[in-house]
Coordinates of C-alpha atoms and ligand atoms in Angstrom, one line a residue:
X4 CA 131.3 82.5 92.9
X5 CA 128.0 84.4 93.6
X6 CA 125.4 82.8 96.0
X7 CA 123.0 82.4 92.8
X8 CA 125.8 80.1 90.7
X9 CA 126.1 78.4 94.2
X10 CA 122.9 77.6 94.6
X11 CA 122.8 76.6 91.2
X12 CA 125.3 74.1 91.0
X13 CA 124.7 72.5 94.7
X14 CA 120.7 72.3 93.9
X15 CA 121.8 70.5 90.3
X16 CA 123.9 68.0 92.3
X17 CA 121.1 66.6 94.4
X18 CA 121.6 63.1 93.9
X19 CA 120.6 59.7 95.9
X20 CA 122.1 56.5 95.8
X21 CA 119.4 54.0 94.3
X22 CA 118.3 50.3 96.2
X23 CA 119.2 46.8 95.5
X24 CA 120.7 45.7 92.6
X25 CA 121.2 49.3 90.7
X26 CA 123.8 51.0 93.2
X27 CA 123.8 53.9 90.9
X28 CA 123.5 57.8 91.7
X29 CA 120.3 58.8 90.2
X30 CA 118.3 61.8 90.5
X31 CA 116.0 61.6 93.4
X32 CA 112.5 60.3 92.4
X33 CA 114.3 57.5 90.0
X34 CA 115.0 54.7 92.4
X35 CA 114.3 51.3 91.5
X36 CA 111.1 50.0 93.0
X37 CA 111.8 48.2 96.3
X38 CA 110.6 44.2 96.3
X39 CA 107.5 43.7 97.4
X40 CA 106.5 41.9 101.2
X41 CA 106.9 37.9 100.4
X42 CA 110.0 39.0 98.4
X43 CA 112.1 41.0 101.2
X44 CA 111.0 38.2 103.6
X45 CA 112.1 35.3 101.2
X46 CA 115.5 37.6 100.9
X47 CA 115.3 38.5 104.5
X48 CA 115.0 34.8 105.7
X49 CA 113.1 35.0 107.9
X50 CA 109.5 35.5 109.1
X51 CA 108.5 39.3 110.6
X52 CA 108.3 39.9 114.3
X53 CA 106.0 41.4 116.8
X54 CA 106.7 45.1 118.0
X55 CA 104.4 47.7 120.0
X56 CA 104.9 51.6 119.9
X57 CA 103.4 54.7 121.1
X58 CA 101.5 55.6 117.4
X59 CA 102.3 59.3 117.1
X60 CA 99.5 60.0 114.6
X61 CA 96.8 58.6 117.1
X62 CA 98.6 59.6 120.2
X63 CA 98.4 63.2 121.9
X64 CA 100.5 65.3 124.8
X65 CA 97.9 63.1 127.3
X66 CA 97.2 60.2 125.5
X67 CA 99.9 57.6 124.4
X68 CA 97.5 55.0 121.8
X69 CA 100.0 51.5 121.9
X70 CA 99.4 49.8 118.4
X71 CA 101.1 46.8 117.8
X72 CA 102.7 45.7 114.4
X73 CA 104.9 43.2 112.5
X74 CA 107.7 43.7 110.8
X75 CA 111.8 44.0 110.8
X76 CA 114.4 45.7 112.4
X77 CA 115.5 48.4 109.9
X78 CA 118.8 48.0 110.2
X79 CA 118.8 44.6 108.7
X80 CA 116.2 45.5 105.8
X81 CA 118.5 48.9 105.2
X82 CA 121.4 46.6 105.1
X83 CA 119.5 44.6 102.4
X84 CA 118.1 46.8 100.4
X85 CA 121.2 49.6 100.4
X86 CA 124.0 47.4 101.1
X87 CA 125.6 47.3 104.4
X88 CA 128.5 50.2 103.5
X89 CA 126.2 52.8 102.1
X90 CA 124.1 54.2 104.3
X91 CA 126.1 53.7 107.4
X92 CA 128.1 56.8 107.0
X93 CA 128.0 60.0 109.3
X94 CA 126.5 62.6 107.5
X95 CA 123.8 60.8 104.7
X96 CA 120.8 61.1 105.6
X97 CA 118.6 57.9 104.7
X98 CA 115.8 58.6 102.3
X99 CA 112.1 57.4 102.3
X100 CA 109.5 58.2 99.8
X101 CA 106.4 57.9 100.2
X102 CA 103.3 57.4 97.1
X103 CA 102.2 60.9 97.4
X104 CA 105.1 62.8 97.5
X105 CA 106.4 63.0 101.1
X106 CA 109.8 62.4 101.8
X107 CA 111.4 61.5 105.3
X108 CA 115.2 62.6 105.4
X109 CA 117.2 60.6 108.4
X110 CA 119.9 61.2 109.4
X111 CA 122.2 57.7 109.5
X112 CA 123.3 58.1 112.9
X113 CA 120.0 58.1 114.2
X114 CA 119.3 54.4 113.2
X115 CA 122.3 53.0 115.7
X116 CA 121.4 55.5 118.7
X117 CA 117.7 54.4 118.5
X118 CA 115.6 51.2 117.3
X119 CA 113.7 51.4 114.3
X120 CA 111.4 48.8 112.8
X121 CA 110.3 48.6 109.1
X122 CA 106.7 47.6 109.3
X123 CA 104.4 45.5 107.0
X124 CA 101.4 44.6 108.8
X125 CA 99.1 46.0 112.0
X126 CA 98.3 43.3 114.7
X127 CA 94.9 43.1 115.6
X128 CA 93.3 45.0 113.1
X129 CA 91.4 44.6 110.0
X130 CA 93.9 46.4 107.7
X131 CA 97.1 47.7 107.6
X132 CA 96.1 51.7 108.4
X133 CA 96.0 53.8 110.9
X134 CA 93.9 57.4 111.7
X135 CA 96.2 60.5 111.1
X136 CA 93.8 62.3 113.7
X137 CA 96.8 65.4 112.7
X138 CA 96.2 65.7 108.9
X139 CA 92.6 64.8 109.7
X140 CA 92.7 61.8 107.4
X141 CA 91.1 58.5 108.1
X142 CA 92.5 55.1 107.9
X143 CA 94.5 55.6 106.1
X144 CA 96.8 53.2 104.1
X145 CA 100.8 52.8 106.0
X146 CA 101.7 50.0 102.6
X147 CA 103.5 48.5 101.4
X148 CA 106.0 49.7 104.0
X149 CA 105.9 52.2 107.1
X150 CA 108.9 53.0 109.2
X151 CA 108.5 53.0 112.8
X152 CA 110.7 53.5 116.3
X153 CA 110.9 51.8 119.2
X154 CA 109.8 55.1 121.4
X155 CA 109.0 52.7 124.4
X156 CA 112.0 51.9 124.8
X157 CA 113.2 55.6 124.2
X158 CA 110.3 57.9 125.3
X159 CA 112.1 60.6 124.6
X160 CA 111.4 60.1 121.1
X161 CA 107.3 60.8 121.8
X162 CA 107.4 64.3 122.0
X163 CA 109.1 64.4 118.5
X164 CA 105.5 63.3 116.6
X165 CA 105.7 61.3 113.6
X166 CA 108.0 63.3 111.8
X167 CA 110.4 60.7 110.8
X168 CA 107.6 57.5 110.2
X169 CA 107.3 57.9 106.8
X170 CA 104.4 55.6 105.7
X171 CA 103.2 54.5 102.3
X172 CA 107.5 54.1 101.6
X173 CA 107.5 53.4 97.6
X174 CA 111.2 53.9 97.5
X175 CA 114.2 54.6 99.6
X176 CA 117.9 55.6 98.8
X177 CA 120.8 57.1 100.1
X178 CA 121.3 61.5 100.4
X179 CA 124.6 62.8 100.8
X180 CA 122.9 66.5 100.8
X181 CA 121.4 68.1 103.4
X182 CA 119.8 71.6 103.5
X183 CA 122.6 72.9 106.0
X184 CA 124.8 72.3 103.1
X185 CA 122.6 74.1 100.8
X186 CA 123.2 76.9 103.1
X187 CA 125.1 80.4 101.5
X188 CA 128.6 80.0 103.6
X189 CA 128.1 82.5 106.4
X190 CA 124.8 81.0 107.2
X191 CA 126.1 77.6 107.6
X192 CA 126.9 77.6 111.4
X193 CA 123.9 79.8 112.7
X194 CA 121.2 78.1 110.9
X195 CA 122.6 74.5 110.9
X196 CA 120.0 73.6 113.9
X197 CA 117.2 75.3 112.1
X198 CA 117.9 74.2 109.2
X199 CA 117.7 70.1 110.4
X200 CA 114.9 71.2 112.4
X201 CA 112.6 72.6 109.2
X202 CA 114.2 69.2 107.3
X203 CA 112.4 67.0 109.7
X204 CA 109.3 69.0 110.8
X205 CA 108.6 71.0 107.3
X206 CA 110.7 69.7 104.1
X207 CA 109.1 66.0 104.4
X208 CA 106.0 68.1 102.4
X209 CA 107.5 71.2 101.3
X210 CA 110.8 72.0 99.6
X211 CA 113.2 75.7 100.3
X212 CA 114.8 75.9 96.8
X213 CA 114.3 72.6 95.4
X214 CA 115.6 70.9 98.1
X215 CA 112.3 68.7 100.2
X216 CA 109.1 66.8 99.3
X217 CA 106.8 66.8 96.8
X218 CA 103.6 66.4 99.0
X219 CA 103.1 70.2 99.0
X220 CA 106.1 71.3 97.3
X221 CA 105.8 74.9 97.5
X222 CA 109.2 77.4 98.5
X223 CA 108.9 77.9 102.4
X224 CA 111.6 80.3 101.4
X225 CA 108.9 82.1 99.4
X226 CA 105.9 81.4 101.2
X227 CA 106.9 82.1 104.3
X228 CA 108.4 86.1 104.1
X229 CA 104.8 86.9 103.2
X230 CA 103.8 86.0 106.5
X231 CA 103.8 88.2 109.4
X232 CA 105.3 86.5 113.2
X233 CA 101.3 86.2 113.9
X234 CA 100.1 84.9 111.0
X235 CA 103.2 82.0 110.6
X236 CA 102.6 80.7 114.0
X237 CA 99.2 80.9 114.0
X238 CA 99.4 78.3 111.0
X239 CA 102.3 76.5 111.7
X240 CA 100.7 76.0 115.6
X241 CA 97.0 75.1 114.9
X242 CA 96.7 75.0 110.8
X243 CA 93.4 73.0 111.9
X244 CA 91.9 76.4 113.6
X245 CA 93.1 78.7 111.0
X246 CA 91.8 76.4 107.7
X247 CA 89.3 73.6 109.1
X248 CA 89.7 70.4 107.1
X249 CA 93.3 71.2 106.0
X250 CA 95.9 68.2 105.9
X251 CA 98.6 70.3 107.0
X252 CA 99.5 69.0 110.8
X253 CA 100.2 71.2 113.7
X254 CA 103.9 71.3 114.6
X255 CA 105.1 68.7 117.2
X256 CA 102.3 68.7 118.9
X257 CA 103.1 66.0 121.4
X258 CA 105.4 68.4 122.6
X259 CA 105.3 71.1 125.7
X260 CA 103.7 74.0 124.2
X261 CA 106.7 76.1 125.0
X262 CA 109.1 74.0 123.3
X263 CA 106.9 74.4 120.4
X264 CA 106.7 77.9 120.2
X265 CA 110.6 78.2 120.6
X266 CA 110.8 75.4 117.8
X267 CA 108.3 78.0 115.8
X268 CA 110.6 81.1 116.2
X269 CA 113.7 79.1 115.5
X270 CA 112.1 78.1 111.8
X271 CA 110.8 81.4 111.2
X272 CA 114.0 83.0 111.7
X273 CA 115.7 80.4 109.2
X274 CA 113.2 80.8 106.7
X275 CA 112.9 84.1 106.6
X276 CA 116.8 83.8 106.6
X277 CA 117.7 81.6 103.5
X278 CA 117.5 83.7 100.7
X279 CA 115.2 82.3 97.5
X280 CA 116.6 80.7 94.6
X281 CA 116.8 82.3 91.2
X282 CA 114.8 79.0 89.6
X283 CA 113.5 76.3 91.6
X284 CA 115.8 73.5 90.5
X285 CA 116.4 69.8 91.5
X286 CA 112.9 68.6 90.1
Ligands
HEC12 C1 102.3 66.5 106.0 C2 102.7 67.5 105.1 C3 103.0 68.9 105.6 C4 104.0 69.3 106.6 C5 104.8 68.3 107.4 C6 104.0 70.7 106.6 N1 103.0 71.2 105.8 FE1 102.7 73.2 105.4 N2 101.2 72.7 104.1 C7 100.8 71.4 103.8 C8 99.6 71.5 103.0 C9 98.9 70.3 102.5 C10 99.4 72.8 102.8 C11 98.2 73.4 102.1 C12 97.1 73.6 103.2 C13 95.8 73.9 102.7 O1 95.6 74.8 101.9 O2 94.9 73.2 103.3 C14 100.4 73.6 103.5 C15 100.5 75.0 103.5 C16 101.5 75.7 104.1 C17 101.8 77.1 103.9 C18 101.0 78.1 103.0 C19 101.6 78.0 101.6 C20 101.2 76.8 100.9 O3 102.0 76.0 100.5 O4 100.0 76.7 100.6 C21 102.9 77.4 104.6 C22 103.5 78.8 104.8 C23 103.3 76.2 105.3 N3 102.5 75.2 104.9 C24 104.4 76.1 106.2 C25 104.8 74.9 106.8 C26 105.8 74.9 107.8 C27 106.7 76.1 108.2 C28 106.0 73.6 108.1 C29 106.9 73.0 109.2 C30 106.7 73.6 110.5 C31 105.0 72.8 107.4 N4 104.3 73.7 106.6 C32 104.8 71.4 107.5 C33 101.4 70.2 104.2 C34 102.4 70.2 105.1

């Protein structure tokens, strides 16, 4: 089998499992709508809870911003709404998608190492929005349901950024692919890290091959080769400086600025790495 016929067939067998009552593999962007707040709390039983977090999309390297919100642990509401088998497997990642495109692929294991909270309401505030200072948008609108995690209980997870607090979630399902295993064979083991890396950081917005969001959903495996080392992490570092206004965030910017660069290089390589796709497919 070529690469291209591989490709082909692994990009065409993209498929998530769908919520609540239609367990069904569907194509991704098909899921049943997910019930709305009084109907997840009627199911739930019970009423939401009080939680404070470091908000990454208010917060900088210096300045940790606490917000408080309601809302549920998502364990129980991922139990719910995917059934309690499902999505606790090794290896799916849990998918959120958001109103305008942006998709947030976790991996499972991460919800039983750390606490996560899905989140219907802001305490203390006149709506249910936040500033994303890093996509230069203001308040803007986290419903009907925004995941968040319990990073003060685990700072290590405030360097990360909000990467994996998908807001605006319209849908969620389950993903048994991830880009790693989109990867032609002898790639697999080098570029497994990078790969996950550019899945959380990058693919939330844009897609390599078919395989991403649909926020910006342009081929970093295209864009990206016609970028010099300069000119990628010039953008990827400070999109702000090099296009004022733009909505594309820096990289992990709560993080040390070295880590950051590293983390820069590291997806560069990848990207330049993965070979294109003859057809974008998957859409
Ligand atoms: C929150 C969504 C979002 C994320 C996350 C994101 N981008 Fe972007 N990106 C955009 C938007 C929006 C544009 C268009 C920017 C503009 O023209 O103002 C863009 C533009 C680009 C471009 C120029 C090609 C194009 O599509 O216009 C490249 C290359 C790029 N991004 C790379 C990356 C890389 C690499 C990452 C991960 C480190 C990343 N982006 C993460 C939203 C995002």
């Amino acid at each position: 089998m070529t690469h291209h016929s591989l490709w082909h067939s692994l990009l065409r067998g993209l498929k998530v499992a769908t919520v609540g009552w239609a367990v069904a593999t569907l194509p991704i962007g098909q899921a049943a709508p997910l019930p709305d707040k009084a109907a997840l709390e009627q199911t739930l039983q019970r009423a939401p809870q009080r939680l404070t977090v470091i908000e990454p999309h208010l917060s900088t390297r210096d300045d940790h911003v606490r917000v408080q919100y309601l809302g549920w642990p998502a364990e129980v509401v991922l139990d719910k709404l995917l059934g309690a088998t499902a999505w606790r497997k090794p290896g799916v990642d849990v998918e959120f998608r958001a109103l305008d495109g942006y998709v947030s692929r976790i991996p499972a294991e991460r919800f039983t190492q750390y606490q996560a909270y899905w989140v219907v309401d802001r305490v203390g505030h006149p709506s249910f929005t936040v500033d994303n200072l890093k996509q230069n948008e203001k308040a803007v609108s986290l419903g009907p349901y925004y995941l968040v995690w319990d990073n003060i209980q685990a700072p290590e997870l405030v360097p990360e950024g909000g990467s994996f607090w998908p807001y605006q979630v319209a849908d969620i399902g389950v993903s048994e692919t991830r880009l790693q295993s989109l990867l032609p064979g002898q790639m697999v083991e080098r570029y497994k890290a990078a790969a996950a890396d550019a899945q959380k950081h990058c693919l939330n917005c844009h897609q390599v091959n078919g395989f991403g969001g649909d926020k910006r959903p342009t081929n970093l495996a295209q864009e990206v080769k016609k970028l010099t080392d300069a000119e990628f992490h010039a953008w990827v570092m400070e999109p702000n400086r090099v296009k004022p206004g733009t909505t594309m965030p820096p990289l992990a910017d709560a993080m040390p600025q070295a880590d950051r660069t590293a983390l820069a290089s590291r997806l560069l390589d990848y990207l330049r790495a993965v070979p294109v796709a003859p057809q974008p497919a998957a859409k």
